[in-house]
mmCIF file of C-alpha atoms in Angstrom:
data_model
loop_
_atom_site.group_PDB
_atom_site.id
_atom_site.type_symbol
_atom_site.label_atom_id
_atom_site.label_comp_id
_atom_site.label_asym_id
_atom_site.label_seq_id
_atom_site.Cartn_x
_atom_site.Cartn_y
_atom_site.Cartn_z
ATOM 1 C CA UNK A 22 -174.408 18.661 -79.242
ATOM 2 C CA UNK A 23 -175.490 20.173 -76.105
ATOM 3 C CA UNK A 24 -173.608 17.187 -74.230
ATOM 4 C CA UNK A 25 -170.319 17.717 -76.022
ATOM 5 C CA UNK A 26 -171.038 21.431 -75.261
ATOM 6 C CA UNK A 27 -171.394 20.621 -71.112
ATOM 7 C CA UNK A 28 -168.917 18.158 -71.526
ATOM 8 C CA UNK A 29 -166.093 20.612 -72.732
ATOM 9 C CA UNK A 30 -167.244 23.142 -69.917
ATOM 10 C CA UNK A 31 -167.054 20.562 -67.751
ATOM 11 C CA UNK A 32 -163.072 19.319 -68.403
ATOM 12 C CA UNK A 33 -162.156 23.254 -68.819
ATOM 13 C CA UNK A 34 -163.505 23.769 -65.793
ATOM 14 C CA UNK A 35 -161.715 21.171 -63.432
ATOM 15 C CA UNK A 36 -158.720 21.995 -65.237
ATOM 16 C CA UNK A 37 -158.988 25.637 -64.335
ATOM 17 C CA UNK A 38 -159.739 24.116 -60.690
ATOM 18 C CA UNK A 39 -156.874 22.116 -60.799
ATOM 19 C CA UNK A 40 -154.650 24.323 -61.751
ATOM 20 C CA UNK A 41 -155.896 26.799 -58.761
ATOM 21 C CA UNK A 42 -155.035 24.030 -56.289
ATOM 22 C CA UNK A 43 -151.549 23.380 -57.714
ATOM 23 C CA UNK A 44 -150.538 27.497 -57.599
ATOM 24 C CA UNK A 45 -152.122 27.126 -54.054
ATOM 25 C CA UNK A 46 -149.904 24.781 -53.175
ATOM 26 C CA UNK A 47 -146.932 25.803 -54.564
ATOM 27 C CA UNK A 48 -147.552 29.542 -52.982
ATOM 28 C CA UNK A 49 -147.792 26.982 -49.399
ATOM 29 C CA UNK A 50 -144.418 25.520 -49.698
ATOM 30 C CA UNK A 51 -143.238 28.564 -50.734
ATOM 31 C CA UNK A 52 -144.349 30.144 -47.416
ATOM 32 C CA UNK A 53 -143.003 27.973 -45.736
ATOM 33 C CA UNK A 54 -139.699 27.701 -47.273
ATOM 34 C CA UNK A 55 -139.609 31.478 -46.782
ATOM 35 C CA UNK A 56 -140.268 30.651 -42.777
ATOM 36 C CA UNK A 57 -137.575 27.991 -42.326
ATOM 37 C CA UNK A 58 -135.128 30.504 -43.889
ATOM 38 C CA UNK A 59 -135.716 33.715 -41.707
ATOM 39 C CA UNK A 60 -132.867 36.156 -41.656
ATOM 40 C CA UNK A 61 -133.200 38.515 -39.150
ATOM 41 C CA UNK A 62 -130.203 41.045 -37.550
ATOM 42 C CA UNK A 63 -130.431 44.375 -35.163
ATOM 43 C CA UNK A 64 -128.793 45.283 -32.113
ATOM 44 C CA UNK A 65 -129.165 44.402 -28.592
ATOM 45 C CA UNK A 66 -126.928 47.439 -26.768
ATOM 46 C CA UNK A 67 -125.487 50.146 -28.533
ATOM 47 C CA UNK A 68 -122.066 47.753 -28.401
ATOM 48 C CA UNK A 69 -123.713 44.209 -29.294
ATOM 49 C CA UNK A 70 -125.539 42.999 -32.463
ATOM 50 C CA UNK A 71 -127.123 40.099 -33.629
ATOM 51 C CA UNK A 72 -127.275 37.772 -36.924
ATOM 52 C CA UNK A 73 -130.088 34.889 -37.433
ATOM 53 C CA UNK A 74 -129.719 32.851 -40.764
ATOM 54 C CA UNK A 75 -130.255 28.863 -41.236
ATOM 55 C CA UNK A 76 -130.866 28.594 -37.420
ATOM 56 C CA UNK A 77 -127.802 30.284 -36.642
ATOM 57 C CA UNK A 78 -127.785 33.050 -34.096
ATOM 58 C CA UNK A 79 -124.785 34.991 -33.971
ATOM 59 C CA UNK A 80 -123.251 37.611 -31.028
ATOM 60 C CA UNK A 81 -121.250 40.028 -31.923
ATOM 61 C CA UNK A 82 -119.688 43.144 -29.818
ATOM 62 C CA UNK A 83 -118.284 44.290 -26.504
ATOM 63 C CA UNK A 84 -118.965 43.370 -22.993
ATOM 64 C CA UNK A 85 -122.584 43.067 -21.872
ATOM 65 C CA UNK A 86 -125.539 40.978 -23.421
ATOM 66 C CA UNK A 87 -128.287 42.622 -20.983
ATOM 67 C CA UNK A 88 -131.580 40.912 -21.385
ATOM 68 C CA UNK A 89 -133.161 39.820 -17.459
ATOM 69 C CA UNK A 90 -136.968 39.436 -19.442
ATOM 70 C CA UNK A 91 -137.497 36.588 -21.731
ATOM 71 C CA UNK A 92 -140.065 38.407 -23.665
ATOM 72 C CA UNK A 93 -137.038 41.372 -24.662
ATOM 73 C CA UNK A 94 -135.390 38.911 -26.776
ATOM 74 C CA UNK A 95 -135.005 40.448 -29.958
ATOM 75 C CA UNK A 96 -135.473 36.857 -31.637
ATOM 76 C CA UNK A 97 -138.306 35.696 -28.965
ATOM 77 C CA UNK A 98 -140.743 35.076 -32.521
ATOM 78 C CA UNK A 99 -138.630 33.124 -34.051
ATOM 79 C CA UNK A 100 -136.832 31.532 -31.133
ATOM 80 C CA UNK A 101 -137.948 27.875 -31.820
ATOM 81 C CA UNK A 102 -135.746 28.031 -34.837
ATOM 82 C CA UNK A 103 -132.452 28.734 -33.525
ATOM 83 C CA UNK A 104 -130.459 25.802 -33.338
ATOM 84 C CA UNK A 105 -127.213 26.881 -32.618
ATOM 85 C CA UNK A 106 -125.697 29.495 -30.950
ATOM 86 C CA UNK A 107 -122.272 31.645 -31.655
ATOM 87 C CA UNK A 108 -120.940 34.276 -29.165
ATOM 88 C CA UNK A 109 -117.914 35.801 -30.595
ATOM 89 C CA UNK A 110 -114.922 37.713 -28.996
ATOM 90 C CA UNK A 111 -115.518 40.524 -26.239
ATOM 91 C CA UNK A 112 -118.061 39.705 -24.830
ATOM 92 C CA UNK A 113 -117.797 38.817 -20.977
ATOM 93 C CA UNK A 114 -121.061 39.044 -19.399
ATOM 94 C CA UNK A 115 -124.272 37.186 -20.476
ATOM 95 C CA UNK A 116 -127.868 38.483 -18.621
ATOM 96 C CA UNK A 117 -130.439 36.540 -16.713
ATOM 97 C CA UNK A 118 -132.500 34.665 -19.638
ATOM 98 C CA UNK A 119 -130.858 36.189 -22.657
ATOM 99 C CA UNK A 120 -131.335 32.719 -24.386
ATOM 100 C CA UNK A 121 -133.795 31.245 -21.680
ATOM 101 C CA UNK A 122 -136.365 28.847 -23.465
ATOM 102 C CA UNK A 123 -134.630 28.119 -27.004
ATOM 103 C CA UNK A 124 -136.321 24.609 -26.996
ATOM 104 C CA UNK A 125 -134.916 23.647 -30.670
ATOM 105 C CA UNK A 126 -131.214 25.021 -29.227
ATOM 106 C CA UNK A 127 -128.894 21.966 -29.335
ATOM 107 C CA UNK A 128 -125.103 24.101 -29.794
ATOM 108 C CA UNK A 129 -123.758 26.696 -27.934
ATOM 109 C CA UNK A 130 -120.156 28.349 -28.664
ATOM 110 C CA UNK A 131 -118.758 31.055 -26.193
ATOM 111 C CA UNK A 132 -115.816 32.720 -26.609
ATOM 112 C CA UNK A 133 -112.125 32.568 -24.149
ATOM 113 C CA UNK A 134 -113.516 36.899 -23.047
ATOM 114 C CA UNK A 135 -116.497 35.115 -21.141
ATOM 115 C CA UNK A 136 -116.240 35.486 -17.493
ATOM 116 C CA UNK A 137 -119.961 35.477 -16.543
ATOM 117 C CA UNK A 138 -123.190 34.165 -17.301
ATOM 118 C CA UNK A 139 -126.091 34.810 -15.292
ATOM 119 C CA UNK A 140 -129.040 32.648 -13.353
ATOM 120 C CA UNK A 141 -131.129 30.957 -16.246
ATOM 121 C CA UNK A 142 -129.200 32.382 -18.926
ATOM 122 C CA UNK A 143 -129.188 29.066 -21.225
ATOM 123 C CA UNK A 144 -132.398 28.048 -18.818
ATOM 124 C CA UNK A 145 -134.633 25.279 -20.225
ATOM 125 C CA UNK A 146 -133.106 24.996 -23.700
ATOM 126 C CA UNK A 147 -134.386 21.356 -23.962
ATOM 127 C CA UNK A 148 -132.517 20.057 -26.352
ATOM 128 C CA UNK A 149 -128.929 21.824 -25.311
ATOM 129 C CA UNK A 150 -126.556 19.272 -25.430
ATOM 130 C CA UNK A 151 -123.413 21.148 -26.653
ATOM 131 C CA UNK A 152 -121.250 23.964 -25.047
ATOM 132 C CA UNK A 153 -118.046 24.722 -26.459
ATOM 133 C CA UNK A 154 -115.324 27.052 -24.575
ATOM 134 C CA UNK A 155 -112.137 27.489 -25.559
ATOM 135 C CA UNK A 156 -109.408 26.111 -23.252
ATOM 136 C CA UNK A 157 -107.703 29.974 -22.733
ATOM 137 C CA UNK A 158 -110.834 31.043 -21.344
ATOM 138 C CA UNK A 159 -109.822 31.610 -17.720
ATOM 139 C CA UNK A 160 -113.313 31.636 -16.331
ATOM 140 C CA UNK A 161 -114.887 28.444 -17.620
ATOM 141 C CA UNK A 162 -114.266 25.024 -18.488
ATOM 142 C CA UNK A 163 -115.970 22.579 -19.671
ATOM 143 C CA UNK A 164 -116.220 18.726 -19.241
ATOM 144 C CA UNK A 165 -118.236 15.692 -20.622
ATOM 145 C CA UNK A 166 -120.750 19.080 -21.384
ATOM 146 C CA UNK A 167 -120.971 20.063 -18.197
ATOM 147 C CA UNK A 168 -119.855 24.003 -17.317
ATOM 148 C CA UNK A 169 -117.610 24.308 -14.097
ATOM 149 C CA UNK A 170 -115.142 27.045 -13.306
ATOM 150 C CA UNK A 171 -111.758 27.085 -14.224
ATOM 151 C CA UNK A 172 -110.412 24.816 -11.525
ATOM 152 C CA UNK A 173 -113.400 22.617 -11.212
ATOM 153 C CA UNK A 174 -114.386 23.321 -8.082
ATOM 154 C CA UNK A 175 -118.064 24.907 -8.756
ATOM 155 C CA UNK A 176 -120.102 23.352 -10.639
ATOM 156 C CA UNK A 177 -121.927 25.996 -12.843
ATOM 157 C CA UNK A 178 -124.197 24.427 -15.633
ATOM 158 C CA UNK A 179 -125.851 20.976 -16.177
ATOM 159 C CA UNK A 180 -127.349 21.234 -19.578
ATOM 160 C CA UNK A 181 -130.967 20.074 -19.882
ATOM 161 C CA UNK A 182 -130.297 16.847 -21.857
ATOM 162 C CA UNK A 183 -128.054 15.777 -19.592
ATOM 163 C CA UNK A 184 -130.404 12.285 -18.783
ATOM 164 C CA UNK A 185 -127.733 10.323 -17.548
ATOM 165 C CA UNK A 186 -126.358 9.174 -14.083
ATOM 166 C CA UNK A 187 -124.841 11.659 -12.839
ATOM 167 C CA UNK A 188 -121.528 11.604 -10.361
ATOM 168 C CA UNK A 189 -120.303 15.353 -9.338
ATOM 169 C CA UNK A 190 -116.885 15.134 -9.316
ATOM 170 C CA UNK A 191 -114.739 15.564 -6.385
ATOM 171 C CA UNK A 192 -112.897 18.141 -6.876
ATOM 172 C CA UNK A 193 -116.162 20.222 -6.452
ATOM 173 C CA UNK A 194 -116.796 21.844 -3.238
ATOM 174 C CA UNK A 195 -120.011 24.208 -4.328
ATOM 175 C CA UNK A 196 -122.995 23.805 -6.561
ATOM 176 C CA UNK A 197 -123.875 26.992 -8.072
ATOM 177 C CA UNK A 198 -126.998 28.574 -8.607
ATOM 178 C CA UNK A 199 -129.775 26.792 -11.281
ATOM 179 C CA UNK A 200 -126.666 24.356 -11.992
ATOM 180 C CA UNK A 201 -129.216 22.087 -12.394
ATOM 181 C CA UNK A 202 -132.699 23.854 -13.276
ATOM 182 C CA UNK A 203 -134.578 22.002 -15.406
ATOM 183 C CA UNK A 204 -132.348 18.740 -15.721
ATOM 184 C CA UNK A 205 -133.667 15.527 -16.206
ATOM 185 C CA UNK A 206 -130.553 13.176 -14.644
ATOM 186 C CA UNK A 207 -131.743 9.414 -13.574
ATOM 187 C CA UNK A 208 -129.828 9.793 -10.629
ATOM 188 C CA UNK A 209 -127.280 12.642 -9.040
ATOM 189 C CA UNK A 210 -124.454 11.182 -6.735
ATOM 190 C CA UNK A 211 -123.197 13.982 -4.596
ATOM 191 C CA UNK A 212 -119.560 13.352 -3.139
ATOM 192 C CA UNK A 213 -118.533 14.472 0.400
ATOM 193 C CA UNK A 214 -116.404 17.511 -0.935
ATOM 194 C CA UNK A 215 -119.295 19.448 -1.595
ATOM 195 C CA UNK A 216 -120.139 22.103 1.426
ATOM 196 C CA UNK A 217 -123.021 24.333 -0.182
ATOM 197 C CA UNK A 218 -125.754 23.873 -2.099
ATOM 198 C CA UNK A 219 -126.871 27.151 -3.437
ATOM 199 C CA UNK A 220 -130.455 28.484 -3.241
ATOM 200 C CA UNK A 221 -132.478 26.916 -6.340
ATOM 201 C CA UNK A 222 -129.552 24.877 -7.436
ATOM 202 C CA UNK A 223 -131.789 22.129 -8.389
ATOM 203 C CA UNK A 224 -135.017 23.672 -9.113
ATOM 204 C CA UNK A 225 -137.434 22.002 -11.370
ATOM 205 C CA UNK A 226 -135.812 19.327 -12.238
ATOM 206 C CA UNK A 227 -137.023 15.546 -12.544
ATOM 207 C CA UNK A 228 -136.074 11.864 -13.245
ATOM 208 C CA UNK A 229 -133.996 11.494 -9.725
ATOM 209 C CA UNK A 230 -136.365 9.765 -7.590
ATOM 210 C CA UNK A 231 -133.438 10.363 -4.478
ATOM 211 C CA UNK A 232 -131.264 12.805 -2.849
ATOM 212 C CA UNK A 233 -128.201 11.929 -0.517
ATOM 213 C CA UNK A 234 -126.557 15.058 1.018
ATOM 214 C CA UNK A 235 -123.512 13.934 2.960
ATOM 215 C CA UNK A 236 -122.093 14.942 5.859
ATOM 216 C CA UNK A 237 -119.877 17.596 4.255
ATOM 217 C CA UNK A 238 -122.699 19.725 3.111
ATOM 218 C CA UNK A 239 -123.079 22.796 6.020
ATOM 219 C CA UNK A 240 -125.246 25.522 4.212
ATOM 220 C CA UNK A 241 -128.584 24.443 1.643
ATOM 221 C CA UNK A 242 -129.750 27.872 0.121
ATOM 222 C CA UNK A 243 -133.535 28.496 -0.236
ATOM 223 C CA UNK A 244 -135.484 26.916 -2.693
ATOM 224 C CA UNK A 245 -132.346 24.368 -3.647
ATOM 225 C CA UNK A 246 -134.870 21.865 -5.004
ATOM 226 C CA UNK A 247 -137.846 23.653 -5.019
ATOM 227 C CA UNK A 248 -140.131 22.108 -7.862
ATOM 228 C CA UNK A 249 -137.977 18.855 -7.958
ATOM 229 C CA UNK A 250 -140.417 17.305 -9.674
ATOM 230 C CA UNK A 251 -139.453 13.446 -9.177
ATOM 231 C CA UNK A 252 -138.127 13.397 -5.851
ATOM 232 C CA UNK A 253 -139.367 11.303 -3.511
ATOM 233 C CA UNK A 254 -136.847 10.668 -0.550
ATOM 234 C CA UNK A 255 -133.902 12.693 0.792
ATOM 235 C CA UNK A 256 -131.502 11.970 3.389
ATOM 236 C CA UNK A 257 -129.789 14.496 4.700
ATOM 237 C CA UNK A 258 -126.433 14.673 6.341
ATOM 238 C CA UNK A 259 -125.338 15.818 10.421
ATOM 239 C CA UNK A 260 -123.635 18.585 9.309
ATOM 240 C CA UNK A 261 -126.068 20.464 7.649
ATOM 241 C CA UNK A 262 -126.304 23.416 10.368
ATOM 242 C CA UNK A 263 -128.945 26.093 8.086
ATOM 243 C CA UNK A 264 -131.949 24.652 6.026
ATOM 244 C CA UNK A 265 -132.946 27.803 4.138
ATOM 245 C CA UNK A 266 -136.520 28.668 3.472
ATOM 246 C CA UNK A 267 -138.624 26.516 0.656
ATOM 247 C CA UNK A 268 -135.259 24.304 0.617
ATOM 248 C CA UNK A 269 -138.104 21.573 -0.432
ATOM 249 C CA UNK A 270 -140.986 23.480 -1.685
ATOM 250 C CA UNK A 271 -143.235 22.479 -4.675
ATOM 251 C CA UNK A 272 -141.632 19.294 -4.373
ATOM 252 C CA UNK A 273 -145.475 17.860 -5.371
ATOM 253 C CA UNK A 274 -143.911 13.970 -4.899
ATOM 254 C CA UNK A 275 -141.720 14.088 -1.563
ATOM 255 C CA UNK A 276 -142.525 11.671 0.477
ATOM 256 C CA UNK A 277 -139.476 11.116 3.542
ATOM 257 C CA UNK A 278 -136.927 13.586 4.749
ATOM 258 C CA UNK A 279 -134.536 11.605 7.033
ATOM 259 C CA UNK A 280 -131.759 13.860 8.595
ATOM 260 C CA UNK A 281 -128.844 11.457 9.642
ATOM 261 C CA UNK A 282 -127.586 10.429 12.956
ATOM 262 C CA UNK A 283 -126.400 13.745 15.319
ATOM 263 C CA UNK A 284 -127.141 16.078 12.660
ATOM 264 C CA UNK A 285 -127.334 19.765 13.798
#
């Protein structure tokens, strides 16, 4: 008797412990379901809110989105699950590192009223590989997902993902500031209409092994490839007349600078 008696304990027992487990379980998933569907909204200036829902961040407002600090973002806890990103109408100027660091990012909509964005703004977003502006915005434009001004003749923004061989195209004269921070090209081909290379135009980026600057470049800014992290070689052309400060620095793999014949 005293067997069935232990024996009954026994299966009530596990059940009972079972039964904890499962509710344990199911109060996990629930958890986490309630993480992977954060909804969040505020405001960022007295003219410029915000909506996050199903990895959708969403600008709304007038003119400025300030943020210059990366730890200001309003969504900086949950920034690893913003996947795409929607600035409507009205606004025209985006600050220094407003989205800086959205590593899950992979969209990015702006609207025709954008007519600046600055340094770093969209800066190592890792897996960026769409940016969308309309055609009427008379700033911008946008090609094979590269940003460049209206007329093409700056180049403005290389996204991250951009691991591809990359030729500049000709009708580009300047390469703007961090145009290129953070990307990961094979190789960069740099035609002889470019003139200036602006200071930390290609900082911290990697995969490019070699740099040819032709003879049309005059001015390098400081720090242009500071923390290139790849590069190995770079020839520079004779008309370069102003290497900048830290033009090279950090570069942790750089081997042989050769500056071409007669160059200043």
């Amino acid at each position: 008797m005293l067997i069935y008696t232990f024996l009954f304990f026994f299966i009530v027992l596990r059940m009972l412990l079972l039964f904890t487990i499962l509710k344990l379980h199911t109060s996990m998933n629930q958890i986490i379901k309630k993480e992977d569907t954060i909804h969040d909204s505020g405001s960022i200036e007295d003219s410029v809110t915000y909506v996050f829902e199903n990895g959708i961040l969403t600008i709304k407002g007038e003119y400025f989105i300030g943020i210059r600090v990366e730890s200001m973002q309003p969504w900086f806890s949950y920034r690893s699950q913003i996947k795409t990103l929607i600035i409507e109408e009205n606004i025209t100027t985006i600050g220094e590192k407003s989205f800086y660091n959205l590593n899950e990012l992979t969209s990015i909509t702006l609207p025709k009223t954008v007519t600046y964005f600055e340094p770093c703004a969209f800066g190592n977003c890792s897996k960026l590989s769409s940016i969308i502006i309309p055609e009427d915005n008379e700033k911008y434009t946008v090609k094979d997902g590269v940003v460049y001004s209206k007329n093409m003749d700056i180049i403005v923004f290389v996204p991250m993902l951009k691991s591809i061989d990359y030729i500049i195209p000709k009708e580009v004269y300047r390469i703007d500031i961090y145009a290129f921070y953070f990307c990961q090209n094979k190789s960069i081909t740099i035609p002889e209409t470019i003139t200036e290379i602006s200071y930390y135009a290609f900082s911290n980026s990697y995969g490019t092994i070699s740099i040819d600057i032709p003879n049309s470049v005059t001015v390098i800014g400081s720090n242009a490839f500071d923390g290139f992290q790849t590069l190995e070689t770079v020839y520079i052309g004779n008309g370069v007349t102003k290497l900048h400060e830290y033009v090279f620095g950090n570069c942790k793999n750089l081997k042989t600078v050769i500056f071409k014949e007669k160059c200043q």
